[in-house]
Tab-separated table of C-alpha atoms in Angstrom:
chain	number	residue	atom	x	y	z
A	38	ASP	CA	0.000	0.000	0.000
A	39	GLY	CA	1.253	3.475	-0.831
A	40	GLY	CA	1.248	5.997	1.939
A	41	ILE	CA	2.990	7.765	4.771
A	42	THR	CA	4.073	5.841	7.830
A	43	GLN	CA	4.841	7.525	11.112
A	44	SER	CA	6.317	5.610	13.993
A	45	PRO	CA	5.859	5.105	16.807
A	46	LYS	CA	2.217	5.984	17.373
A	47	TYR	CA	2.848	6.844	21.030
A	48	LEU	CA	6.154	7.961	22.500
A	49	PHE	CA	7.179	8.838	26.015
A	50	ARG	CA	10.278	10.829	26.783
A	51	LYS	CA	11.980	11.907	29.947
A	52	GLU	CA	12.788	15.555	30.346
A	53	GLY	CA	16.232	16.408	29.014
A	54	GLN	CA	16.305	13.633	26.444
A	55	ASN	CA	16.312	13.950	22.685
A	56	VAL	CA	13.877	11.788	20.742
A	57	THR	CA	13.488	11.095	17.016
A	58	LEU	CA	10.166	10.626	15.255
A	59	SER	CA	10.159	8.609	12.075
A	60	CYS	CA	8.353	9.518	8.843
A	61	GLU	CA	8.600	7.357	5.731
A	62	GLN	CA	6.679	7.690	2.455
A	63	ASN	CA	6.546	5.416	-0.572
A	64	LEU	CA	4.596	7.821	-2.770
A	65	ASN	CA	7.686	9.102	-4.589
A	66	HIS	CA	6.873	12.585	-3.316
A	67	ASP	CA	9.480	15.318	-3.409
A	68	ALA	CA	8.109	17.544	-0.654
A	69	MET	CA	7.738	16.588	3.009
A	70	TYR	CA	6.506	18.510	6.041
A	71	TRP	CA	6.376	18.254	9.823
A	72	TYR	CA	3.590	19.842	11.840
A	73	ARG	CA	2.694	20.046	15.474
A	74	GLN	CA	-1.009	19.930	16.386
A	75	ASP	CA	-2.172	21.420	19.684
A	76	PRO	CA	-5.812	21.986	20.686
A	77	GLY	CA	-7.085	25.357	19.479
A	78	GLN	CA	-3.904	26.128	17.546
A	79	GLY	CA	-4.373	24.090	14.419
A	80	LEU	CA	-1.324	22.676	12.676
A	81	ARG	CA	1.859	24.664	13.061
A	82	LEU	CA	4.698	24.115	10.611
A	83	ILE	CA	7.990	22.970	12.137
A	84	TYR	CA	10.173	22.145	9.116
A	85	TYR	CA	9.650	21.406	5.447
A	86	SER	CA	11.704	20.016	2.615
A	87	GLN	CA	11.179	20.342	-1.123
A	88	ILE	CA	14.019	18.071	-2.186
A	89	VAL	CA	16.625	15.676	-0.842
A	90	ASN	CA	19.424	17.288	1.186
A	91	ASP	CA	17.527	20.553	1.531
A	92	PHE	CA	15.046	21.770	4.147
A	93	GLN	CA	13.698	25.017	5.563
A	94	LYS	CA	12.572	26.157	8.978
A	95	GLY	CA	8.872	26.604	9.494
A	96	ASP	CA	7.186	28.884	11.984
A	97	ILE	CA	8.150	26.982	15.156
A	98	ALA	CA	11.513	25.336	14.385
A	99	GLU	CA	13.229	26.180	17.692
A	100	GLY	CA	14.091	23.038	19.637
A	101	TYR	CA	13.656	20.746	16.624
A	102	SER	CA	15.969	19.397	13.940
A	103	VAL	CA	15.458	17.369	10.764
A	104	SER	CA	17.411	15.643	8.023
A	105	ARG	CA	16.506	14.672	4.455
A	106	GLU	CA	19.178	12.246	3.321
A	107	LYS	CA	16.744	10.102	1.369
A	108	LYS	CA	13.705	11.068	-0.664
A	109	GLU	CA	11.406	8.744	1.256
A	110	SER	CA	12.500	9.676	4.770
A	111	PHE	CA	12.196	12.861	6.830
A	112	PRO	CA	12.914	12.182	10.529
A	113	LEU	CA	12.227	14.826	13.161
A	114	THR	CA	14.323	15.115	16.315
A	115	VAL	CA	12.765	16.807	19.312
A	116	THR	CA	15.672	18.093	21.346
A	117	SER	CA	15.919	18.909	25.016
A	118	ALA	CA	15.846	22.579	24.012
A	119	GLN	CA	12.164	22.317	23.061
A	120	LYS	CA	10.407	23.795	26.076
A	121	ASN	CA	6.991	22.242	25.585
A	122	PRO	CA	7.386	19.105	23.493
A	123	THR	CA	4.252	17.245	24.585
A	124	ALA	CA	2.035	17.328	21.475
A	125	PHE	CA	0.675	15.450	18.494
A	126	TYR	CA	3.105	15.462	15.564
A	127	LEU	CA	2.015	15.034	11.962
A	128	CYS	CA	4.127	14.313	8.925
A	129	ALA	CA	2.915	15.060	5.411
A	130	SER	CA	4.169	14.804	1.861
A	131	SER	CA	3.226	16.135	-1.558
A	132	MET	CA	4.433	15.706	-5.111
A	133	GLY	CA	5.876	19.203	-5.063
A	134	GLN	CA	5.961	22.030	-7.532
A	135	SER	CA	8.470	20.388	-9.850
A	136	TRP	CA	5.535	18.235	-10.975
A	137	GLY	CA	3.421	21.283	-11.790
A	138	VAL	CA	1.711	23.944	-9.765
A	139	GLY	CA	-1.338	21.780	-9.294
A	140	ASN	CA	0.460	19.025	-7.440
A	141	THR	CA	0.951	20.462	-3.981
A	142	GLU	CA	-1.850	18.620	-2.213
A	143	ALA	CA	-0.506	17.148	1.017
A	144	PHE	CA	-1.109	13.637	2.269
A	145	PHE	CA	-0.805	12.915	5.988
A	146	GLY	CA	0.428	10.151	8.193
A	147	GLN	CA	-1.452	8.929	11.268
A	148	GLY	CA	0.675	10.983	13.634
A	149	THR	CA	2.835	10.412	16.702
A	150	ARG	CA	1.698	11.499	20.143
A	151	LEU	CA	4.707	12.514	22.203
A	152	THR	CA	4.441	12.840	25.961
A	153	VAL	CA	7.215	14.134	28.186
A	154	VAL	CA	7.218	12.499	31.604
B	233	ALA	CA	5.160	36.508	7.329
B	234	GLN	CA	2.622	34.307	5.651
B	235	SER	CA	-0.412	33.458	7.718
B	236	VAL	CA	-3.820	31.817	7.463
B	237	SER	CA	-6.745	32.874	9.588
B	238	GLN	CA	-9.996	31.054	10.236
B	239	HIS	CA	-12.642	33.272	11.761
B	240	ASN	CA	-14.843	30.727	13.471
B	241	HIS	CA	-13.285	28.521	16.120
B	242	HIS	CA	-16.378	26.632	17.189
B	243	VAL	CA	-19.622	26.410	15.240
B	244	ILE	CA	-22.776	24.650	16.377
B	245	LEU	CA	-25.549	23.999	13.851
B	246	SER	CA	-28.677	21.930	13.609
B	247	GLU	CA	-29.045	19.386	10.835
B	248	ALA	CA	-30.148	20.894	7.498
B	249	ALA	CA	-28.737	24.306	8.384
B	250	SER	CA	-26.380	25.982	5.943
B	251	LEU	CA	-22.689	26.273	6.711
B	252	GLU	CA	-20.099	28.868	5.840
B	253	LEU	CA	-16.617	28.841	7.342
B	254	GLY	CA	-14.344	31.775	6.703
B	255	CYS	CA	-10.676	31.610	5.712
B	256	ASN	CA	-8.362	34.494	4.885
B	257	TYR	CA	-4.678	34.504	4.133
B	258	SER	CA	-1.886	37.021	3.936
B	259	TYR	CA	0.454	37.532	0.980
B	260	GLY	CA	-0.304	38.606	-2.556
B	261	GLY	CA	1.623	36.060	-4.593
B	262	THR	CA	0.764	32.695	-6.058
B	263	VAL	CA	-1.072	30.326	-3.754
B	264	ASN	CA	-2.720	26.935	-3.798
B	265	LEU	CA	-5.708	26.640	-1.478
B	266	PHE	CA	-7.121	23.671	0.413
B	267	TRP	CA	-9.731	22.658	2.928
B	268	TYR	CA	-9.048	19.576	5.031
B	269	VAL	CA	-11.345	17.756	7.448
B	270	GLN	CA	-10.456	15.713	10.499
B	271	TYR	CA	-13.220	13.438	11.788
B	272	PRO	CA	-12.948	12.305	15.418
B	273	GLY	CA	-10.161	9.770	15.779
B	274	GLN	CA	-9.191	9.913	12.120
B	275	HIS	CA	-6.406	11.553	10.182
B	276	LEU	CA	-6.685	14.606	7.962
B	277	GLN	CA	-8.515	14.202	4.664
B	278	LEU	CA	-8.720	16.582	1.735
B	279	LEU	CA	-12.163	18.101	1.141
B	280	LEU	CA	-11.341	20.265	-1.858
B	281	LYS	CA	-8.585	22.259	-3.486
B	282	TYR	CA	-8.054	25.239	-5.755
B	283	PHE	CA	-5.095	25.757	-8.076
B	284	SER	CA	-6.428	27.822	-10.963
B	285	GLY	CA	-9.446	28.352	-13.184
B	286	ASP	CA	-13.038	28.560	-11.934
B	287	PRO	CA	-12.880	30.162	-8.470
B	288	LEU	CA	-15.869	28.117	-7.303
B	289	VAL	CA	-14.655	24.619	-6.550
B	290	LYS	CA	-16.650	21.597	-5.525
B	291	GLY	CA	-15.359	18.917	-3.230
B	292	ILE	CA	-16.496	15.725	-1.616
B	293	LYS	CA	-19.648	15.291	0.470
B	294	GLY	CA	-21.407	18.332	-0.993
B	295	PHE	CA	-18.852	20.906	0.127
B	296	GLU	CA	-17.788	23.806	-2.046
B	297	ALA	CA	-15.501	26.792	-1.658
B	298	GLU	CA	-15.088	30.117	-3.394
B	299	PHE	CA	-11.754	31.791	-4.006
B	300	ILE	CA	-11.973	35.586	-3.975
B	301	LYS	CA	-8.527	36.822	-4.907
B	302	SER	CA	-9.215	40.472	-4.110
B	303	LYS	CA	-10.214	39.551	-0.558
B	304	PHE	CA	-7.540	36.851	-0.052
B	305	SER	CA	-10.349	34.564	1.005
B	306	PHE	CA	-11.346	30.939	0.449
B	307	ASN	CA	-14.578	30.302	2.323
B	308	LEU	CA	-16.065	26.849	2.701
B	309	ARG	CA	-19.790	26.291	2.247
B	310	LYS	CA	-22.366	23.540	2.429
B	311	PRO	CA	-26.066	24.187	1.829
B	312	SER	CA	-27.347	21.585	4.280
B	313	VAL	CA	-25.199	19.967	6.961
B	314	GLN	CA	-25.647	16.489	8.377
B	315	TRP	CA	-24.806	15.070	11.783
B	316	SER	CA	-21.946	13.148	10.107
B	317	ASP	CA	-20.289	16.472	9.208
B	318	THR	CA	-19.298	16.909	12.845
B	319	ALA	CA	-15.525	17.309	12.625
B	320	GLU	CA	-12.690	19.793	12.686
B	321	TYR	CA	-12.088	21.761	9.500
B	322	PHE	CA	-8.789	23.290	8.469
B	323	CYS	CA	-8.056	25.811	5.777
B	324	ALA	CA	-4.553	25.503	4.303
B	325	VAL	CA	-2.578	27.678	1.916
B	326	ASN	CA	0.544	26.726	0.031
B	327	PHE	CA	2.518	29.930	-0.483
B	328	LEU	CA	4.518	29.376	-3.640
B	329	SER	CA	7.831	31.028	-4.360
B	330	GLY	CA	10.117	29.794	-7.104
B	331	ASN	CA	10.434	26.062	-6.631
B	332	THR	CA	9.401	26.034	-2.986
B	333	GLY	CA	6.053	25.943	-1.315
B	334	LYS	CA	5.309	26.642	2.340
B	335	LEU	CA	2.078	24.951	3.393
B	336	ILE	CA	0.447	26.830	6.265
B	337	PHE	CA	-2.713	25.818	8.106
B	338	GLY	CA	-5.302	27.892	9.883
B	339	GLN	CA	-6.225	27.334	13.515
B	340	GLY	CA	-9.117	25.069	12.641
B	341	THR	CA	-12.883	25.258	13.181
B	342	THR	CA	-14.705	22.688	15.229
B	343	LEU	CA	-18.134	22.007	13.750
B	344	GLN	CA	-20.768	20.354	15.891
B	345	VAL	CA	-23.986	19.357	14.141
B	346	LYS	CA	-26.922	18.570	16.370
B	347	PRO	CA	-29.344	15.887	15.141
């Protein structure tokens, strides 16, 4: 089945520890995104990548880091510098503009709920 | 900075009532526009999208949206809601610049439809 896989579904972290959230897609999409969803705040963009080995900061990048070494993978690391990491994290991908301006619809994974204990 | 604003945070309607959810965005360049829906316990699904052409677009489940470029708006409408439309609705805008696109979401609107 084609799609976006996020793992794990639930993750617990101790304060002061870094943790990495996995996002893999087999849709051959160029663009990938990470969002954080909090009640009443919608989805806030953390990082995004249009192509392998390139990524840009979103609106709330502080305390997070990413890499894009492979087209299908876009892992997100939540570092100890993130002051309020408990949240629901969503990964998304889209074909990207190189396939035409009409191909920027995003497809989402099931999300990872991170809890700091 | 680019931003997307949804005016209604929580809407309560009775079945058969008409729905209109507002969405405005900043920026005057090229954009792609979307409405997504998140049903309880499910992941985000695309309702409809606008790239170019007819500014009135139709989506799934009887939803439609109108793009008004002069007002930077993309409001979602449905003539008659059903109980099954209870969900959270997100407006999203992909701000395009060169070969990059920054996909920004609004804060979301929770719709509760009473039977």
